[in-house]
Amino acid sequence: MRSTRHIPLRIVPVLGLLAALLLPLGVTLAPRATAAPAADPVRIMPLGDSITGSPGCWRAVLWNRLQSAGYTDIDFVGTLPPQGCGQAHDGDNEGHGGELVTNVADQNLLPGRLAATLPDIVVMHFGTNDVWSSIAPDRILAAYTKLVGQMRASNPDMKILVAQLIPMNPGSCAACAQRVVDFNARIPDWARATSTSRSPVTVVDQWTGFSTATDTYDGVHPNASGDDRIAARWYPALTALLSPGDPGGPGGGEPGCTASFRAVSSWQGGYQGEVAVTNTSSSPVSGWTATVVPADGARLTQVWNGTLSTTADGKAVVANVNWNGSLAPGASATFGFIAAGAATSPSVAVSCTTRAAAS
C-alpha cells in the first residue's frame, strides 16, 4: 500500500479560484492594467563654495525659472539644506562656504557627497577661494580633473557644467581681479581636453557682463542683481541638457525654426553680427536657442538680446532672454553679437531649436 502525504490546506485567492473555475469553459480573465512607472526626475547638484551655498540665491532664481518654463521633472540635490532666499525653491545644494576646490580634491570629499545624492548633472562654480589664496591655475585645474573623474565614477553619463568664475574685487586683495581673468582664460582648453561624448563638460561664461560694483555686495558675493545674472547664464546651458531624449524635458527642443545671420559692420580682427530666429512651426513657442559657429577661429565676445554660453567644443550657444522667448507662428526675435579674431570677412553658421509653449 502506497503511503500518502498530508497536503496542508491553503487559502486560494478569489481571482485565482475564479480563473480556475472559468478555465474549463474557455473563459479567461484579462490581467489588471498597471500604470507605467514614473520616470525618475533629473538630479542636479549645484557644487561650489559660498557663492553657490551661502545662501546662493541664484539657485532659487534658476529653480523658479526652470519651473515656470515647464522643466518640472527635476530635483536639485546636495547634502546641504536650503539657506533662505525668501522664495520657495528646491534648496538642496553642495555649496560649502569657505571651501577650496583643491582641498575637496586633496581630501577626497566629493565621492561621499556624490554617493549620498546621485546626481545626473553637476553645475559647478568652484575655485574663488583658491584664486583668492593665490593657488596656481595648474593646481586648480588638476583638482577640477580629479573631481570630474570622481563624478564619472559615480555616474559614467554625468553631464558637467563648469563656470568661468564671476569677477572678484575684494578690498583686501588687489591682485584677485586679474587672477580670476587669468584662471578663466585656462578653463575652455581644459574643458575641451576633459570632455567626452558620453560625459560632456560645458563651459558657462559667468564672467562677461558681471560687475563687482553693481552685482555684488562686497566685491565677491552676488547681490540680487548678481543672482539674476548668474541664473540667466546657467539657464540655457542647463536646459540644453534637459531637451527631449533626456528625462525631465518639457517637450521642447524641436527644430521648428530657422536662424539667419547678417553682418552689420566689420573691422580689422572683428565684426558685429545679427541673428534672427523665426518660429516656422504652426504653434507658439516659449523659448529658443541658437548655436553660432563663426568661421576662421573667431569667437563671440559680447551678446545682447540673448544669453551666451559656450559648449565644450567651443560652439557659442545663445538663448532667449525673458522678454523675447515667446514667438507666435511666423514671428521672429533678433539678437546681436560682437565676434573677435576673424582673419577674413564675417562668416557664421547658425542653427536653432525651439521649446513648445505649455498647452
CSV table of C-alpha atoms in Angstrom, one decimal:
chain,number,residue,atom,x,y,z
A,1,MET,CA,0.0,0.0,0.0
A,2,ARG,CA,1.4,3.3,-1.1
A,3,SER,CA,1.8,5.9,1.6
A,4,THR,CA,0.2,9.3,1.1
A,5,ARG,CA,1.4,12.7,2.2
A,6,HIS,CA,-0.8,15.1,4.0
A,7,ILE,CA,-1.1,18.3,2.0
A,8,PRO,CA,-2.0,21.3,4.1
A,9,LEU,CA,-5.0,23.3,3.2
A,10,ARG,CA,-4.1,26.7,1.6
A,11,ILE,CA,-6.4,29.6,1.0
A,12,VAL,CA,-6.8,30.2,-2.7
A,13,PRO,CA,-7.1,33.9,-3.7
A,14,VAL,CA,-10.6,34.8,-5.0
A,15,LEU,CA,-9.3,35.8,-8.5
A,16,GLY,CA,-7.2,32.6,-8.8
A,17,LEU,CA,-10.2,30.5,-7.8
A,18,LEU,CA,-12.5,32.2,-10.3
A,19,ALA,CA,-9.9,31.7,-13.0
A,20,ALA,CA,-9.7,28.0,-12.2
A,21,LEU,CA,-13.5,27.6,-12.4
A,22,LEU,CA,-13.8,29.5,-15.7
A,23,LEU,CA,-10.8,27.9,-17.5
A,24,PRO,CA,-12.7,24.7,-18.5
A,25,LEU,CA,-15.3,26.9,-20.1
A,26,GLY,CA,-12.8,28.6,-22.2
A,27,VAL,CA,-13.1,31.9,-20.4
A,28,THR,CA,-10.1,33.8,-19.3
A,29,LEU,CA,-9.7,36.9,-17.1
A,30,ALA,CA,-7.8,39.9,-18.6
A,31,PRO,CA,-4.9,41.0,-16.4
A,32,ARG,CA,-5.4,44.1,-14.5
A,33,ALA,CA,-3.8,47.2,-16.2
A,34,THR,CA,-0.9,48.7,-14.3
A,35,ALA,CA,0.4,52.2,-14.6
A,36,ALA,CA,3.8,52.6,-16.1
A,37,PRO,CA,6.4,53.6,-13.5
A,38,ALA,CA,7.1,57.3,-13.5
A,39,ALA,CA,10.5,58.4,-14.8
A,40,ASP,CA,12.9,59.5,-12.1
A,41,PRO,CA,13.5,63.2,-12.0
A,42,VAL,CA,16.8,64.5,-13.3
A,43,ARG,CA,19.0,65.1,-10.3
A,44,ILE,CA,21.0,68.3,-10.5
A,45,MET,CA,23.8,69.1,-8.0
A,46,PRO,CA,24.9,72.8,-7.6
A,47,LEU,CA,28.5,72.5,-6.5
A,48,GLY,CA,30.8,75.1,-5.1
A,49,ASP,CA,31.6,77.4,-2.2
A,50,SER,CA,29.7,80.3,-0.6
A,51,ILE,CA,28.7,81.8,-3.9
A,52,THR,CA,26.7,78.6,-4.5
A,53,GLY,CA,25.5,77.9,-1.0
A,54,SER,CA,25.6,80.7,1.5
A,55,PRO,CA,22.9,81.4,0.6
A,56,GLY,CA,23.5,81.1,-3.1
A,57,CYS,CA,20.1,82.7,-4.1
A,58,TRP,CA,20.9,82.3,-7.8
A,59,ARG,CA,19.8,78.7,-7.2
A,60,ALA,CA,16.3,79.9,-6.2
A,61,VAL,CA,16.1,82.2,-9.2
A,62,LEU,CA,17.2,79.4,-11.5
A,63,TRP,CA,14.9,76.8,-10.0
A,64,ASN,CA,11.8,79.0,-10.4
A,65,ARG,CA,12.7,80.0,-13.9
A,66,LEU,CA,13.0,76.3,-14.8
A,67,GLN,CA,9.7,75.6,-13.2
A,68,SER,CA,8.0,78.4,-15.0
A,69,ALA,CA,9.3,77.2,-18.3
A,70,GLY,CA,7.9,73.7,-17.7
A,71,TYR,CA,11.0,71.9,-16.5
A,72,THR,CA,9.3,70.4,-13.6
A,73,ASP,CA,10.7,66.8,-13.5
A,74,ILE,CA,14.0,67.9,-11.9
A,75,ASP,CA,15.4,67.6,-8.4
A,76,PHE,CA,18.2,69.9,-7.0
A,77,VAL,CA,20.3,67.7,-4.8
A,78,GLY,CA,23.1,68.1,-2.2
A,79,THR,CA,24.0,67.2,1.3
A,80,LEU,CA,23.3,70.8,2.5
A,81,PRO,CA,19.8,72.1,3.1
A,82,PRO,CA,18.2,75.4,1.9
A,83,GLN,CA,19.5,78.6,3.4
A,84,GLY,CA,16.7,81.1,2.9
A,85,CYS,CA,16.5,83.4,-0.1
A,86,GLY,CA,12.9,84.5,0.5
A,87,GLN,CA,11.3,82.5,-2.3
A,88,ALA,CA,10.1,78.9,-2.4
A,89,HIS,CA,12.6,76.6,-4.2
A,90,ASP,CA,14.3,73.2,-4.0
A,91,GLY,CA,17.3,74.4,-1.9
A,92,ASP,CA,19.4,71.2,-1.6
A,93,ASN,CA,22.9,72.0,-2.7
A,94,GLU,CA,26.6,71.3,-2.3
A,95,GLY,CA,27.9,74.8,-1.8
A,96,HIS,CA,30.2,74.8,1.2
A,97,GLY,CA,31.2,78.2,2.4
A,98,GLY,CA,34.9,78.8,2.5
A,99,GLU,CA,35.9,75.6,0.7
A,100,LEU,CA,38.7,75.4,-1.7
A,101,VAL,CA,38.3,73.1,-4.7
A,102,THR,CA,41.9,71.9,-4.2
A,103,ASN,CA,41.1,70.8,-0.6
A,104,VAL,CA,38.0,69.0,-1.8
A,105,ALA,CA,40.1,67.1,-4.3
A,106,ASP,CA,43.1,66.5,-2.0
A,107,GLN,CA,40.9,65.2,0.8
A,108,ASN,CA,38.6,63.2,-1.4
A,109,LEU,CA,35.5,64.9,0.0
A,110,LEU,CA,33.4,64.6,-3.2
A,111,PRO,CA,32.8,60.9,-3.6
A,112,GLY,CA,30.8,60.6,-0.4
A,113,ARG,CA,28.7,63.6,-1.3
A,114,LEU,CA,28.0,62.0,-4.8
A,115,ALA,CA,27.1,58.7,-3.2
A,116,ALA,CA,24.6,60.4,-0.9
A,117,THR,CA,22.9,62.3,-3.7
A,118,LEU,CA,23.5,60.5,-7.0
A,119,PRO,CA,23.3,63.5,-9.4
A,120,ASP,CA,22.9,63.2,-13.2
A,121,ILE,CA,24.1,66.8,-13.8
A,122,VAL,CA,26.6,68.9,-11.9
A,123,VAL,CA,26.5,72.7,-12.0
A,124,MET,CA,29.9,73.8,-10.7
A,125,HIS,CA,31.1,77.3,-9.8
A,126,PHE,CA,34.2,76.5,-7.8
A,127,GLY,CA,37.6,78.0,-7.2
A,128,THR,CA,37.0,81.5,-5.9
A,129,ASN,CA,38.7,80.8,-2.6
A,130,ASP,CA,41.6,79.1,-4.4
A,131,VAL,CA,42.2,82.1,-6.6
A,132,TRP,CA,41.9,84.4,-3.6
A,133,SER,CA,44.6,82.2,-1.9
A,134,SER,CA,46.9,82.6,-4.9
A,135,ILE,CA,46.9,78.9,-5.8
A,136,ALA,CA,48.3,78.3,-9.2
A,137,PRO,CA,45.8,77.7,-12.1
A,138,ASP,CA,47.5,74.4,-12.9
A,139,ARG,CA,46.8,73.1,-9.5
A,140,ILE,CA,43.2,74.3,-9.5
A,141,LEU,CA,42.6,72.7,-12.9
A,142,ALA,CA,44.2,69.4,-11.7
A,143,ALA,CA,41.6,69.5,-8.9
A,144,TYR,CA,38.9,70.0,-11.4
A,145,THR,CA,40.2,67.0,-13.4
A,146,LYS,CA,40.2,64.8,-10.2
A,147,LEU,CA,36.6,65.9,-9.4
A,148,VAL,CA,35.4,65.1,-12.9
A,149,GLY,CA,36.9,61.7,-12.6
A,150,GLN,CA,35.1,61.1,-9.3
A,151,MET,CA,31.8,62.4,-10.9
A,152,ARG,CA,32.2,59.9,-13.7
A,153,ALA,CA,33.0,57.1,-11.3
A,154,SER,CA,29.7,57.9,-9.6
A,155,ASN,CA,27.8,58.2,-13.0
A,156,PRO,CA,29.6,57.4,-16.3
A,157,ASP,CA,27.0,59.6,-18.1
A,158,MET,CA,27.5,62.6,-15.8
A,159,LYS,CA,26.8,65.9,-17.6
A,160,ILE,CA,29.0,68.7,-16.2
A,161,LEU,CA,28.6,72.5,-16.4
A,162,VAL,CA,31.7,74.4,-15.3
A,163,ALA,CA,31.6,78.2,-14.8
A,164,GLN,CA,34.2,80.7,-15.7
A,165,LEU,CA,34.2,82.4,-12.3
A,166,ILE,CA,32.3,85.7,-11.7
A,167,PRO,CA,34.7,88.6,-11.2
A,168,MET,CA,36.2,89.2,-7.8
A,169,ASN,CA,37.5,92.5,-6.4
A,170,PRO,CA,37.6,92.4,-2.6
A,171,GLY,CA,39.2,95.3,-0.8
A,172,SER,CA,41.8,93.0,0.8
A,173,CYS,CA,43.0,91.5,-2.4
A,174,ALA,CA,44.1,93.9,-5.1
A,175,ALA,CA,45.5,91.1,-7.3
A,176,CYS,CA,42.4,89.0,-7.2
A,177,ALA,CA,40.6,90.6,-10.1
A,178,GLN,CA,43.4,89.8,-12.6
A,179,ARG,CA,43.9,86.3,-11.1
A,180,VAL,CA,40.3,85.5,-11.9
A,181,VAL,CA,40.8,86.7,-15.5
A,182,ASP,CA,44.0,84.6,-15.8
A,183,PHE,CA,42.3,81.5,-14.4
A,184,ASN,CA,39.2,81.8,-16.5
A,185,ALA,CA,41.3,82.0,-19.7
A,186,ARG,CA,42.5,78.5,-19.0
A,187,ILE,CA,39.1,76.8,-18.5
A,188,PRO,CA,38.0,76.4,-22.1
A,189,ASP,CA,41.1,74.5,-23.2
A,190,TRP,CA,40.9,72.4,-20.0
A,191,ALA,CA,37.2,71.6,-20.8
A,192,ARG,CA,37.9,70.6,-24.4
A,193,ALA,CA,40.6,68.2,-23.2
A,194,THR,CA,38.4,66.7,-20.4
A,195,SER,CA,35.1,66.5,-22.2
A,196,THR,CA,33.8,63.2,-23.7
A,197,SER,CA,30.8,62.4,-25.8
A,198,ARG,CA,29.4,60.3,-23.0
A,199,SER,CA,30.1,62.8,-20.2
A,200,PRO,CA,30.4,66.3,-21.8
A,201,VAL,CA,32.0,69.2,-19.9
A,202,THR,CA,30.3,72.5,-21.0
A,203,VAL,CA,31.9,75.9,-20.1
A,204,VAL,CA,29.4,78.6,-19.0
A,205,ASP,CA,30.8,82.2,-19.1
A,206,GLN,CA,29.7,83.7,-15.8
A,207,TRP,CA,32.4,86.5,-16.0
A,208,THR,CA,31.4,88.5,-19.0
A,209,GLY,CA,29.0,91.4,-18.2
A,210,PHE,CA,29.1,90.7,-14.4
A,211,SER,CA,30.1,93.8,-12.4
A,212,THR,CA,31.5,93.6,-8.9
A,213,ALA,CA,30.3,97.2,-8.4
A,214,THR,CA,26.7,96.6,-9.1
A,215,ASP,CA,26.2,92.8,-8.9
A,216,THR,CA,27.9,92.1,-5.6
A,217,TYR,CA,27.6,93.4,-2.1
A,218,ASP,CA,31.2,93.0,-1.1
A,219,GLY,CA,33.2,92.7,-4.3
A,220,VAL,CA,32.9,88.9,-4.2
A,221,HIS,CA,29.4,87.6,-3.3
A,222,PRO,CA,26.4,88.3,-5.6
A,223,ASN,CA,23.5,90.5,-4.6
A,224,ALA,CA,20.0,90.2,-6.1
A,225,SER,CA,21.2,91.6,-9.4
A,226,GLY,CA,24.1,89.2,-9.4
A,227,ASP,CA,21.9,86.3,-8.6
A,228,ASP,CA,19.7,87.1,-11.6
A,229,ARG,CA,22.8,87.3,-13.9
A,230,ILE,CA,24.2,84.0,-12.7
A,231,ALA,CA,20.9,82.2,-13.1
A,232,ALA,CA,20.4,83.7,-16.6
A,233,ARG,CA,23.8,82.3,-17.6
A,234,TRP,CA,23.2,78.8,-16.2
A,235,TYR,CA,19.7,78.5,-17.7
A,236,PRO,CA,20.4,77.9,-21.4
A,237,ALA,CA,23.3,75.5,-20.8
A,238,LEU,CA,21.2,73.5,-18.3
A,239,THR,CA,18.1,73.4,-20.4
A,240,ALA,CA,20.2,72.2,-23.4
A,241,LEU,CA,20.8,69.1,-21.2
A,242,LEU,CA,17.0,68.7,-20.4
A,243,SER,CA,15.9,68.5,-24.0
A,244,PRO,CA,13.8,65.6,-25.4
A,245,GLY,CA,15.7,62.3,-25.2
A,246,ASP,CA,16.8,63.2,-21.7
A,247,PRO,CA,14.5,62.8,-18.7
A,248,GLY,CA,12.9,65.9,-17.4
A,249,GLY,CA,12.5,67.8,-20.7
A,250,PRO,CA,9.2,69.8,-21.1
A,251,GLY,CA,8.7,68.7,-24.7
A,252,GLY,CA,10.8,71.4,-26.3
A,253,GLY,CA,13.9,71.4,-28.4
A,254,GLU,CA,12.1,70.8,-31.7
A,255,PRO,CA,13.7,72.3,-34.7
A,256,GLY,CA,10.7,74.3,-35.7
A,257,CYS,CA,12.6,77.4,-36.5
A,258,THR,CA,15.1,79.0,-38.9
A,259,ALA,CA,18.1,81.1,-37.9
A,260,SER,CA,19.7,83.7,-40.3
A,261,PHE,CA,22.8,85.7,-40.0
A,262,ARG,CA,23.8,89.1,-41.4
A,263,ALA,CA,26.9,91.2,-40.9
A,264,VAL,CA,26.3,94.7,-39.5
A,265,SER,CA,29.8,96.0,-39.6
A,266,SER,CA,33.4,94.8,-39.6
A,267,TRP,CA,36.9,96.0,-38.8
A,268,GLN,CA,40.4,94.6,-38.6
A,269,GLY,CA,40.1,91.4,-36.4
A,270,GLY,CA,36.4,91.5,-35.7
A,271,TYR,CA,32.9,92.3,-36.7
A,272,GLN,CA,29.3,92.9,-35.4
A,273,GLY,CA,26.7,90.4,-36.4
A,274,GLU,CA,23.0,89.9,-36.0
A,275,VAL,CA,21.0,86.6,-35.9
A,276,ALA,CA,17.2,86.4,-36.5
A,277,VAL,CA,15.4,83.3,-35.1
A,278,THR,CA,12.0,82.7,-36.7
A,279,ASN,CA,9.3,80.3,-35.5
A,280,THR,CA,8.5,78.3,-38.6
A,281,SER,CA,6.1,75.9,-36.8
A,282,SER,CA,2.3,76.2,-36.7
A,283,SER,CA,2.3,76.6,-32.9
A,284,PRO,CA,3.6,79.2,-30.5
A,285,VAL,CA,6.9,78.6,-28.8
A,286,SER,CA,8.0,79.7,-25.3
A,287,GLY,CA,11.7,79.9,-25.9
A,288,TRP,CA,14.5,79.4,-28.4
A,289,THR,CA,18.3,78.6,-28.5
A,290,ALA,CA,20.7,79.4,-31.4
A,291,THR,CA,24.1,77.8,-32.0
A,292,VAL,CA,26.6,80.2,-33.6
A,293,VAL,CA,29.8,78.9,-35.2
A,294,PRO,CA,32.0,81.7,-36.6
A,295,ALA,CA,34.5,80.8,-39.3
A,296,ASP,CA,38.2,81.3,-39.1
A,297,GLY,CA,38.5,80.6,-35.4
A,298,ALA,CA,36.6,83.8,-34.4
A,299,ARG,CA,34.7,83.7,-31.1
A,300,LEU,CA,31.8,85.7,-29.7
A,301,THR,CA,32.9,88.1,-27.0
A,302,GLN,CA,29.6,90.0,-26.4
A,303,VAL,CA,25.9,89.3,-27.0
A,304,TRP,CA,22.8,91.5,-26.4
A,305,ASN,CA,19.2,90.4,-26.5
A,306,GLY,CA,20.3,86.9,-25.7
A,307,THR,CA,22.3,84.9,-23.1
A,308,LEU,CA,25.6,83.4,-24.1
A,309,SER,CA,27.2,80.1,-23.1
A,310,THR,CA,29.9,78.0,-24.7
A,311,THR,CA,29.9,74.3,-25.3
A,312,ALA,CA,33.0,72.1,-24.6
A,313,ASP,CA,33.9,72.1,-28.3
A,314,GLY,CA,33.9,75.9,-28.4
A,315,LYS,CA,30.5,76.5,-30.0
A,316,ALA,CA,28.6,79.6,-28.9
A,317,VAL,CA,25.0,78.9,-27.7
A,318,VAL,CA,22.7,81.9,-27.4
A,319,ALA,CA,19.3,81.5,-25.6
A,320,ASN,CA,16.5,84.0,-25.4
A,321,VAL,CA,16.1,86.4,-22.6
A,322,ASN,CA,12.9,86.7,-20.6
A,323,TRP,CA,11.2,89.2,-22.9
A,324,ASN,CA,11.9,87.7,-26.4
A,325,GLY,CA,11.4,84.0,-25.9
A,326,SER,CA,7.7,83.7,-26.8
A,327,LEU,CA,7.2,83.6,-30.5
A,328,ALA,CA,3.9,83.2,-32.3
A,329,PRO,CA,3.9,81.2,-35.6
A,330,GLY,CA,5.9,83.2,-38.1
A,331,ALA,CA,7.3,85.6,-35.6
A,332,SER,CA,11.0,86.4,-35.1
A,333,ALA,CA,13.4,87.5,-32.5
A,334,THR,CA,16.8,89.1,-33.1
A,335,PHE,CA,20.0,89.2,-31.1
A,336,GLY,CA,23.3,90.9,-31.8
A,337,PHE,CA,26.9,90.0,-31.1
A,338,ILE,CA,30.5,91.0,-31.4
A,339,ALA,CA,33.0,88.5,-32.7
A,340,ALA,CA,36.7,88.8,-32.4
A,341,GLY,CA,39.6,87.0,-34.0
A,342,ALA,CA,38.3,86.9,-37.6
A,343,ALA,CA,41.0,86.8,-40.2
A,344,THR,CA,38.7,87.3,-43.2
A,345,SER,CA,35.2,88.7,-43.9
A,346,PRO,CA,32.4,87.8,-41.5
A,347,SER,CA,31.1,84.3,-41.9
A,348,VAL,CA,28.9,82.4,-39.4
A,349,ALA,CA,27.0,79.2,-39.4
A,350,VAL,CA,23.8,79.3,-37.3
A,351,SER,CA,21.1,76.8,-36.3
A,352,CYS,CA,18.3,76.9,-33.8
A,353,THR,CA,15.9,74.9,-31.7
A,354,THR,CA,12.7,76.0,-30.0
A,355,ARG,CA,10.7,75.0,-27.0
A,356,ALA,CA,7.0,74.4,-27.4
A,357,ALA,CA,4.7,76.6,-25.3
A,358,ALA,CA,2.9,74.8,-22.5
A,359,SER,CA,-0.5,73.6,-23.5
